């Protein structure tokens, strides 16, 4: 059996059911996905490049993935950073900056401030082929060229991410 997800109703109440990744979700059922924006103290944003065999292959993205059965959103975010980038952090280092229900999922977006360097990362070969830090302007350029995913949801927290980057560039802490 493959990866299993907990299922939720439209109000994010758990339902007594598990779902196997790759199969069609039942109608009016949702799972949880997490995105994690990792930013260093200089205001540079860590992005990774999707494996070419994945949907949206070779596009750049922030780290993310589906929350597994039995995990909280926060636990899933910590696991995804560890699995995909070899970046192991504690839950207390993540700050939720957005949540939204779309199509068949709830998407929770987190912020992670780090001192990690790209050379510290260990990329998951089946998921990620490259990683780099970019400025907010470089990120916007990738997004405008259609080389960054998720395309539409990025609009929801673009201003918040820019505010965080500017504060860090100015030497300020993030509350």
PDB file of N, CA, C and O in Angstrom, residues 3-15 17-35 64-73 76 79-80 99-109 153:
ATOM      1  N   UNK A   3       1.339   5.689   0.049  1.00  0.00           N
ATOM      2  CA  UNK A   3       1.199   6.765   1.028  1.00  0.00           C
ATOM      3  C   UNK A   3      -0.276   6.960   1.392  1.00  0.00           C
ATOM      4  O   UNK A   3      -1.131   7.036   0.522  1.00  0.00           O
ATOM      5  N   UNK A   4      -0.556   7.070   2.694  1.00  0.00           N
ATOM      6  CA  UNK A   4      -1.933   7.242   3.166  1.00  0.00           C
ATOM      7  C   UNK A   4      -2.141   8.635   3.747  1.00  0.00           C
ATOM      8  O   UNK A   4      -1.266   9.160   4.433  1.00  0.00           O
ATOM      9  N   UNK A   5      -3.327   9.180   3.492  1.00  0.00           N
ATOM     10  CA  UNK A   5      -3.713  10.492   4.008  1.00  0.00           C
ATOM     11  C   UNK A   5      -4.980  10.358   4.847  1.00  0.00           C
ATOM     12  O   UNK A   5      -5.859   9.556   4.544  1.00  0.00           O
ATOM     13  N   UNK A   6      -5.093  11.201   5.869  1.00  0.00           N
ATOM     14  CA  UNK A   6      -6.365  11.356   6.571  1.00  0.00           C
ATOM     15  C   UNK A   6      -7.280  12.193   5.688  1.00  0.00           C
ATOM     16  O   UNK A   6      -6.812  13.053   4.933  1.00  0.00           O
ATOM     17  N   UNK A   7      -8.570  11.960   5.793  1.00  0.00           N
ATOM     18  CA  UNK A   7      -9.543  12.737   5.026  1.00  0.00           C
ATOM     19  C   UNK A   7     -10.364  13.635   5.947  1.00  0.00           C
ATOM     20  O   UNK A   7     -10.573  13.322   7.120  1.00  0.00           O
ATOM     21  N   UNK A   8     -10.847  14.732   5.362  1.00  0.00           N
ATOM     22  CA  UNK A   8     -11.583  15.764   6.094  1.00  0.00           C
ATOM     23  C   UNK A   8     -12.804  16.177   5.286  1.00  0.00           C
ATOM     24  O   UNK A   8     -12.821  16.051   4.067  1.00  0.00           O
ATOM     25  N   UNK A   9     -13.791  16.739   6.004  1.00  0.00           N
ATOM     26  CA  UNK A   9     -14.943  17.309   5.301  1.00  0.00           C
ATOM     27  C   UNK A   9     -14.627  18.754   4.907  1.00  0.00           C
ATOM     28  O   UNK A   9     -13.518  19.251   5.153  1.00  0.00           O
ATOM     29  N   UNK A  10     -15.603  19.440   4.319  1.00  0.00           N
ATOM     30  CA  UNK A  10     -15.386  20.799   3.814  1.00  0.00           C
ATOM     31  C   UNK A  10     -15.080  21.822   4.913  1.00  0.00           C
ATOM     32  O   UNK A  10     -14.565  22.902   4.635  1.00  0.00           O
ATOM     33  N   UNK A  11     -15.349  21.471   6.180  1.00  0.00           N
ATOM     34  CA  UNK A  11     -15.047  22.355   7.306  1.00  0.00           C
ATOM     35  C   UNK A  11     -13.778  21.943   8.044  1.00  0.00           C
ATOM     36  O   UNK A  11     -13.506  22.430   9.134  1.00  0.00           O
ATOM     37  N   UNK A  12     -13.037  21.027   7.468  1.00  0.00           N
ATOM     38  CA  UNK A  12     -11.780  20.497   7.996  1.00  0.00           C
ATOM     39  C   UNK A  12     -11.988  19.643   9.252  1.00  0.00           C
ATOM     40  O   UNK A  12     -11.087  19.485  10.056  1.00  0.00           O
ATOM     41  N   UNK A  13     -13.145  19.088   9.358  1.00  0.00           N
ATOM     42  CA  UNK A  13     -13.394  18.109  10.415  1.00  0.00           C
ATOM     43  C   UNK A  13     -12.941  16.746   9.903  1.00  0.00           C
ATOM     44  O   UNK A  13     -13.271  16.372   8.772  1.00  0.00           O
ATOM     45  N   UNK A  14     -12.200  15.994  10.723  1.00  0.00           N
ATOM     46  CA  UNK A  14     -11.756  14.678  10.265  1.00  0.00           C
ATOM     47  C   UNK A  14     -12.940  13.747  10.047  1.00  0.00           C
ATOM     48  O   UNK A  14     -13.924  13.790  10.782  1.00  0.00           O
ATOM     49  N   UNK A  15     -12.835  12.930   9.021  1.00  0.00           N
ATOM     50  CA  UNK A  15     -13.811  11.866   8.793  1.00  0.00           C
ATOM     51  C   UNK A  15     -13.078  10.553   9.028  1.00  0.00           C
ATOM     52  O   UNK A  15     -11.860  10.489   8.896  1.00  0.00           O
ATOM     53  N   UNK A  17     -11.818   7.997   7.733  1.00  0.00           N
ATOM     54  CA  UNK A  17     -11.413   7.326   6.503  1.00  0.00           C
ATOM     55  C   UNK A  17      -9.979   7.689   6.164  1.00  0.00           C
ATOM     56  O   UNK A  17      -9.524   8.791   6.471  1.00  0.00           O
ATOM     57  N   UNK A  18      -9.293   6.757   5.539  1.00  0.00           N
ATOM     58  CA  UNK A  18      -7.956   6.992   5.011  1.00  0.00           C
ATOM     59  C   UNK A  18      -8.047   6.954   3.494  1.00  0.00           C
ATOM     60  O   UNK A  18      -8.937   6.323   2.922  1.00  0.00           O
ATOM     61  N   UNK A  19      -7.079   7.617   2.863  1.00  0.00           N
ATOM     62  CA  UNK A  19      -7.059   7.646   1.408  1.00  0.00           C
ATOM     63  C   UNK A  19      -5.647   7.325   0.932  1.00  0.00           C
ATOM     64  O   UNK A  19      -4.665   7.817   1.483  1.00  0.00           O
ATOM     65  N   UNK A  20      -5.554   6.519  -0.131  1.00  0.00           N
ATOM     66  CA  UNK A  20      -4.253   6.183  -0.702  1.00  0.00           C
ATOM     67  C   UNK A  20      -3.919   7.144  -1.830  1.00  0.00           C
ATOM     68  O   UNK A  20      -4.723   7.354  -2.739  1.00  0.00           O
ATOM     69  N   UNK A  21      -2.719   7.713  -1.748  1.00  0.00           N
ATOM     70  CA  UNK A  21      -2.249   8.643  -2.780  1.00  0.00           C
ATOM     71  C   UNK A  21      -2.354   7.991  -4.154  1.00  0.00           C
ATOM     72  O   UNK A  21      -2.087   6.821  -4.326  1.00  0.00           O
ATOM     73  N   UNK A  22      -2.757   8.801  -5.138  1.00  0.00           N
ATOM     74  CA  UNK A  22      -2.844   8.315  -6.506  1.00  0.00           C
ATOM     75  C   UNK A  22      -4.232   7.861  -6.904  1.00  0.00           C
ATOM     76  O   UNK A  22      -4.519   7.724  -8.086  1.00  0.00           O
ATOM     77  N   UNK A  23      -5.091   7.627  -5.937  1.00  0.00           N
ATOM     78  CA  UNK A  23      -6.470   7.239  -6.222  1.00  0.00           C
ATOM     79  C   UNK A  23      -7.352   8.483  -6.169  1.00  0.00           C
ATOM     80  O   UNK A  23      -7.008   9.464  -5.507  1.00  0.00           O
ATOM     81  N   UNK A  24      -8.470   8.444  -6.871  1.00  0.00           N
ATOM     82  CA  UNK A  24      -9.394   9.575  -6.862  1.00  0.00           C
ATOM     83  C   UNK A  24      -9.966   9.767  -5.470  1.00  0.00           C
ATOM     84  O   UNK A  24     -10.376   8.794  -4.816  1.00  0.00           O
ATOM     85  N   UNK A  25      -9.997  11.024  -5.031  1.00  0.00           N
ATOM     86  CA  UNK A  25     -10.599  11.333  -3.737  1.00  0.00           C
ATOM     87  C   UNK A  25     -12.117  11.233  -3.835  1.00  0.00           C
ATOM     88  O   UNK A  25     -12.701  11.631  -4.853  1.00  0.00           O
ATOM     89  N   UNK A  26     -12.766  10.736  -2.778  1.00  0.00           N
ATOM     90  CA  UNK A  26     -14.231  10.743  -2.777  1.00  0.00           C
ATOM     91  C   UNK A  26     -14.751  12.186  -2.846  1.00  0.00           C
ATOM     92  O   UNK A  26     -14.077  13.125  -2.404  1.00  0.00           O
ATOM     93  N   UNK A  27     -15.939  12.349  -3.381  1.00  0.00           N
ATOM     94  CA  UNK A  27     -16.544  13.678  -3.494  1.00  0.00           C
ATOM     95  C   UNK A  27     -16.705  14.302  -2.111  1.00  0.00           C
ATOM     96  O   UNK A  27     -17.034  13.623  -1.139  1.00  0.00           O
ATOM     97  N   UNK A  28     -16.443  15.605  -2.039  1.00  0.00           N
ATOM     98  CA  UNK A  28     -16.556  16.384  -0.796  1.00  0.00           C
ATOM     99  C   UNK A  28     -15.619  15.897   0.304  1.00  0.00           C
ATOM    100  O   UNK A  28     -15.928  16.023   1.485  1.00  0.00           O
ATOM    101  N   UNK A  29     -14.481  15.354  -0.082  1.00  0.00           N
ATOM    102  CA  UNK A  29     -13.452  14.951   0.863  1.00  0.00           C
ATOM    103  C   UNK A  29     -12.158  15.654   0.490  1.00  0.00           C
ATOM    104  O   UNK A  29     -11.877  15.897  -0.681  1.00  0.00           O
ATOM    105  N   UNK A  30     -11.382  15.966   1.515  1.00  0.00           N
ATOM    106  CA  UNK A  30     -10.182  16.778   1.351  1.00  0.00           C
ATOM    107  C   UNK A  30      -9.035  16.157   2.137  1.00  0.00           C
ATOM    108  O   UNK A  30      -9.258  15.441   3.108  1.00  0.00           O
ATOM    109  N   UNK A  31      -7.819  16.472   1.723  1.00  0.00           N
ATOM    110  CA  UNK A  31      -6.642  16.108   2.511  1.00  0.00           C
ATOM    111  C   UNK A  31      -5.850  17.387   2.771  1.00  0.00           C
ATOM    112  O   UNK A  31      -6.222  18.468   2.303  1.00  0.00           O
ATOM    113  N   UNK A  32      -4.768  17.280   3.524  1.00  0.00           N
ATOM    114  CA  UNK A  32      -3.984  18.466   3.888  1.00  0.00           C
ATOM    115  C   UNK A  32      -2.638  18.429   3.186  1.00  0.00           C
ATOM    116  O   UNK A  32      -1.955  17.407   3.169  1.00  0.00           O
ATOM    117  N   UNK A  33      -2.279  19.577   2.619  1.00  0.00           N
ATOM    118  CA  UNK A  33      -0.989  19.787   1.968  1.00  0.00           C
ATOM    119  C   UNK A  33      -0.311  20.943   2.681  1.00  0.00           C
ATOM    120  O   UNK A  33      -0.974  21.890   3.128  1.00  0.00           O
ATOM    121  N   UNK A  34       1.008  20.881   2.789  1.00  0.00           N
ATOM    122  CA  UNK A  34       1.768  21.964   3.415  1.00  0.00           C
ATOM    123  C   UNK A  34       2.781  22.533   2.433  1.00  0.00           C
ATOM    124  O   UNK A  34       3.329  21.810   1.600  1.00  0.00           O
ATOM    125  N   UNK A  35       2.978  23.841   2.527  1.00  0.00           N
ATOM    126  CA  UNK A  35       4.071  24.531   1.846  1.00  0.00           C
ATOM    127  C   UNK A  35       4.909  25.197   2.922  1.00  0.00           C
ATOM    128  O   UNK A  35       4.366  25.734   3.891  1.00  0.00           O
ATOM    129  N   UNK A  64       7.322  21.431  -0.010  1.00  0.00           N
ATOM    130  CA  UNK A  64       5.964  21.089   0.392  1.00  0.00           C
ATOM    131  C   UNK A  64       5.593  19.679   0.045  1.00  0.00           C
ATOM    132  O   UNK A  64       6.358  18.940  -0.580  1.00  0.00           O
ATOM    133  N   UNK A  65       4.385  19.308   0.486  1.00  0.00           N
ATOM    134  CA  UNK A  65       3.870  17.989   0.180  1.00  0.00           C
ATOM    135  C   UNK A  65       2.651  17.672   1.006  1.00  0.00           C
ATOM    136  O   UNK A  65       2.178  18.497   1.795  1.00  0.00           O
ATOM    137  N   UNK A  66       2.161  16.472   0.843  1.00  0.00           N
ATOM    138  CA  UNK A  66       0.961  16.027   1.546  1.00  0.00           C
ATOM    139  C   UNK A  66       1.287  15.578   2.963  1.00  0.00           C
ATOM    140  O   UNK A  66       2.321  14.958   3.212  1.00  0.00           O
ATOM    141  N   UNK A  67       0.368  15.873   3.864  1.00  0.00           N
ATOM    142  CA  UNK A  67       0.464  15.426   5.251  1.00  0.00           C
ATOM    143  C   UNK A  67       0.009  13.969   5.300  1.00  0.00           C
ATOM    144  O   UNK A  67      -1.015  13.608   4.716  1.00  0.00           O
ATOM    145  N   UNK A  68       0.770  13.132   5.974  1.00  0.00           N
ATOM    146  CA  UNK A  68       0.473  11.705   6.049  1.00  0.00           C
ATOM    147  C   UNK A  68      -0.552  11.405   7.138  1.00  0.00           C
ATOM    148  O   UNK A  68      -0.721  12.178   8.079  1.00  0.00           O
ATOM    149  N   UNK A  69      -1.200  10.268   7.004  1.00  0.00           N
ATOM    150  CA  UNK A  69      -2.178   9.823   8.003  1.00  0.00           C
ATOM    151  C   UNK A  69      -1.532   9.821   9.387  1.00  0.00           C
ATOM    152  O   UNK A  69      -0.407   9.351   9.556  1.00  0.00           O
ATOM    153  N   UNK A  70      -2.242  10.392  10.344  1.00  0.00           N
ATOM    154  CA  UNK A  70      -1.758  10.433  11.725  1.00  0.00           C
ATOM    155  C   UNK A  70      -0.903  11.636  12.057  1.00  0.00           C
ATOM    156  O   UNK A  70      -0.591  11.869  13.221  1.00  0.00           O
ATOM    157  N   UNK A  71      -0.499  12.401  11.053  1.00  0.00           N
ATOM    158  CA  UNK A  71       0.324  13.591  11.283  1.00  0.00           C
ATOM    159  C   UNK A  71      -0.558  14.827  11.407  1.00  0.00           C
ATOM    160  O   UNK A  71      -1.601  14.921  10.764  1.00  0.00           O
ATOM    161  N   UNK A  72      -0.067  15.797  12.160  1.00  0.00           N
ATOM    162  CA  UNK A  72      -0.665  17.122  12.120  1.00  0.00           C
ATOM    163  C   UNK A  72      -0.048  17.866  10.941  1.00  0.00           C
ATOM    164  O   UNK A  72       0.969  17.433  10.380  1.00  0.00           O
ATOM    165  N   UNK A  73      -0.638  18.978  10.595  1.00  0.00           N
ATOM    166  CA  UNK A  73      -0.086  19.824   9.540  1.00  0.00           C
ATOM    167  C   UNK A  73       1.356  20.215   9.873  1.00  0.00           C
ATOM    168  O   UNK A  73       2.253  20.136   9.026  1.00  0.00           O
ATOM    169  N   UNK A  76       3.740  17.350   9.482  1.00  0.00           N
ATOM    170  CA  UNK A  76       3.982  17.110   8.068  1.00  0.00           C
ATOM    171  C   UNK A  76       4.966  18.104   7.471  1.00  0.00           C
ATOM    172  O   UNK A  76       5.826  17.737   6.668  1.00  0.00           O
ATOM    173  N   UNK A  79       8.440  17.162   8.625  1.00  0.00           N
ATOM    174  CA  UNK A  79       8.879  15.959   7.894  1.00  0.00           C
ATOM    175  C   UNK A  79       9.276  16.289   6.461  1.00  0.00           C
ATOM    176  O   UNK A  79      10.299  15.829   5.956  1.00  0.00           O
ATOM    177  N   UNK A  80       8.458  17.091   5.765  1.00  0.00           N
ATOM    178  CA  UNK A  80       8.755  17.434   4.362  1.00  0.00           C
ATOM    179  C   UNK A  80      10.102  18.148   4.240  1.00  0.00           C
ATOM    180  O   UNK A  80      10.876  17.853   3.329  1.00  0.00           O
ATOM    181  N   UNK A  99      -3.650  29.744   5.250  1.00  0.00           N
ATOM    182  CA  UNK A  99      -4.370  28.487   5.086  1.00  0.00           C
ATOM    183  C   UNK A  99      -5.533  28.738   4.144  1.00  0.00           C
ATOM    184  O   UNK A  99      -6.142  29.808   4.184  1.00  0.00           O
ATOM    185  N   UNK A 100      -5.787  27.785   3.263  1.00  0.00           N
ATOM    186  CA  UNK A 100      -6.854  27.950   2.272  1.00  0.00           C
ATOM    187  C   UNK A 100      -7.380  26.568   1.871  1.00  0.00           C
ATOM    188  O   UNK A 100      -6.624  25.592   1.878  1.00  0.00           O
ATOM    189  N   UNK A 101      -8.655  26.510   1.542  1.00  0.00           N
ATOM    190  CA  UNK A 101      -9.233  25.284   0.982  1.00  0.00           C
ATOM    191  C   UNK A 101      -9.353  25.490  -0.521  1.00  0.00           C
ATOM    192  O   UNK A 101      -9.917  26.475  -0.979  1.00  0.00           O
ATOM    193  N   UNK A 102      -8.815  24.553  -1.275  1.00  0.00           N
ATOM    194  CA  UNK A 102      -8.921  24.569  -2.731  1.00  0.00           C
ATOM    195  C   UNK A 102      -9.292  23.178  -3.213  1.00  0.00           C
ATOM    196  O   UNK A 102      -8.958  22.177  -2.579  1.00  0.00           O
ATOM    197  N   UNK A 103      -9.998  23.111  -4.294  1.00  0.00           N
ATOM    198  CA  UNK A 103     -10.370  21.868  -4.980  1.00  0.00           C
ATOM    199  C   UNK A 103     -10.532  20.671  -4.041  1.00  0.00           C
ATOM    200  O   UNK A 103     -11.599  20.437  -3.524  1.00  0.00           O
ATOM    201  N   UNK A 104      -9.468  19.937  -3.777  1.00  0.00           N
ATOM    202  CA  UNK A 104      -9.552  18.706  -2.998  1.00  0.00           C
ATOM    203  C   UNK A 104      -8.623  18.699  -1.788  1.00  0.00           C
ATOM    204  O   UNK A 104      -8.283  17.646  -1.262  1.00  0.00           O
ATOM    205  N   UNK A 105      -8.202  19.891  -1.350  1.00  0.00           N
ATOM    206  CA  UNK A 105      -7.223  19.946  -0.256  1.00  0.00           C
ATOM    207  C   UNK A 105      -7.323  21.236   0.537  1.00  0.00           C
ATOM    208  O   UNK A 105      -7.796  22.252   0.040  1.00  0.00           O
ATOM    209  N   UNK A 106      -6.819  21.150   1.745  1.00  0.00           N
ATOM    210  CA  UNK A 106      -6.541  22.334   2.553  1.00  0.00           C
ATOM    211  C   UNK A 106      -5.044  22.545   2.448  1.00  0.00           C
ATOM    212  O   UNK A 106      -4.271  21.591   2.589  1.00  0.00           O
ATOM    213  N   UNK A 107      -4.625  23.775   2.170  1.00  0.00           N
ATOM    214  CA  UNK A 107      -3.205  24.079   2.033  1.00  0.00           C
ATOM    215  C   UNK A 107      -2.797  25.005   3.170  1.00  0.00           C
ATOM    216  O   UNK A 107      -3.323  26.111   3.304  1.00  0.00           O
ATOM    217  N   UNK A 108      -1.879  24.522   3.996  1.00  0.00           N
ATOM    218  CA  UNK A 108      -1.310  25.317   5.085  1.00  0.00           C
ATOM    219  C   UNK A 108       0.088  25.745   4.657  1.00  0.00           C
ATOM    220  O   UNK A 108       0.901  24.909   4.252  1.00  0.00           O
ATOM    221  N   UNK A 109       0.350  27.043   4.765  1.00  0.00           N
ATOM    222  CA  UNK A 109       1.642  27.582   4.348  1.00  0.00           C
ATOM    223  C   UNK A 109       2.380  28.106   5.572  1.00  0.00           C
ATOM    224  O   UNK A 109       1.821  28.865   6.367  1.00  0.00           O
ATOM    225  N   UNK A 153      -1.861  30.199  -6.205  1.00  0.00           N
ATOM    226  CA  UNK A 153      -1.883  30.397  -4.753  1.00  0.00           C
ATOM    227  C   UNK A 153      -0.807  31.355  -4.285  1.00  0.00           C
ATOM    228  O   UNK A 153      -0.949  31.989  -3.244  1.00  0.00           O
TER     229      UNK A 153
END
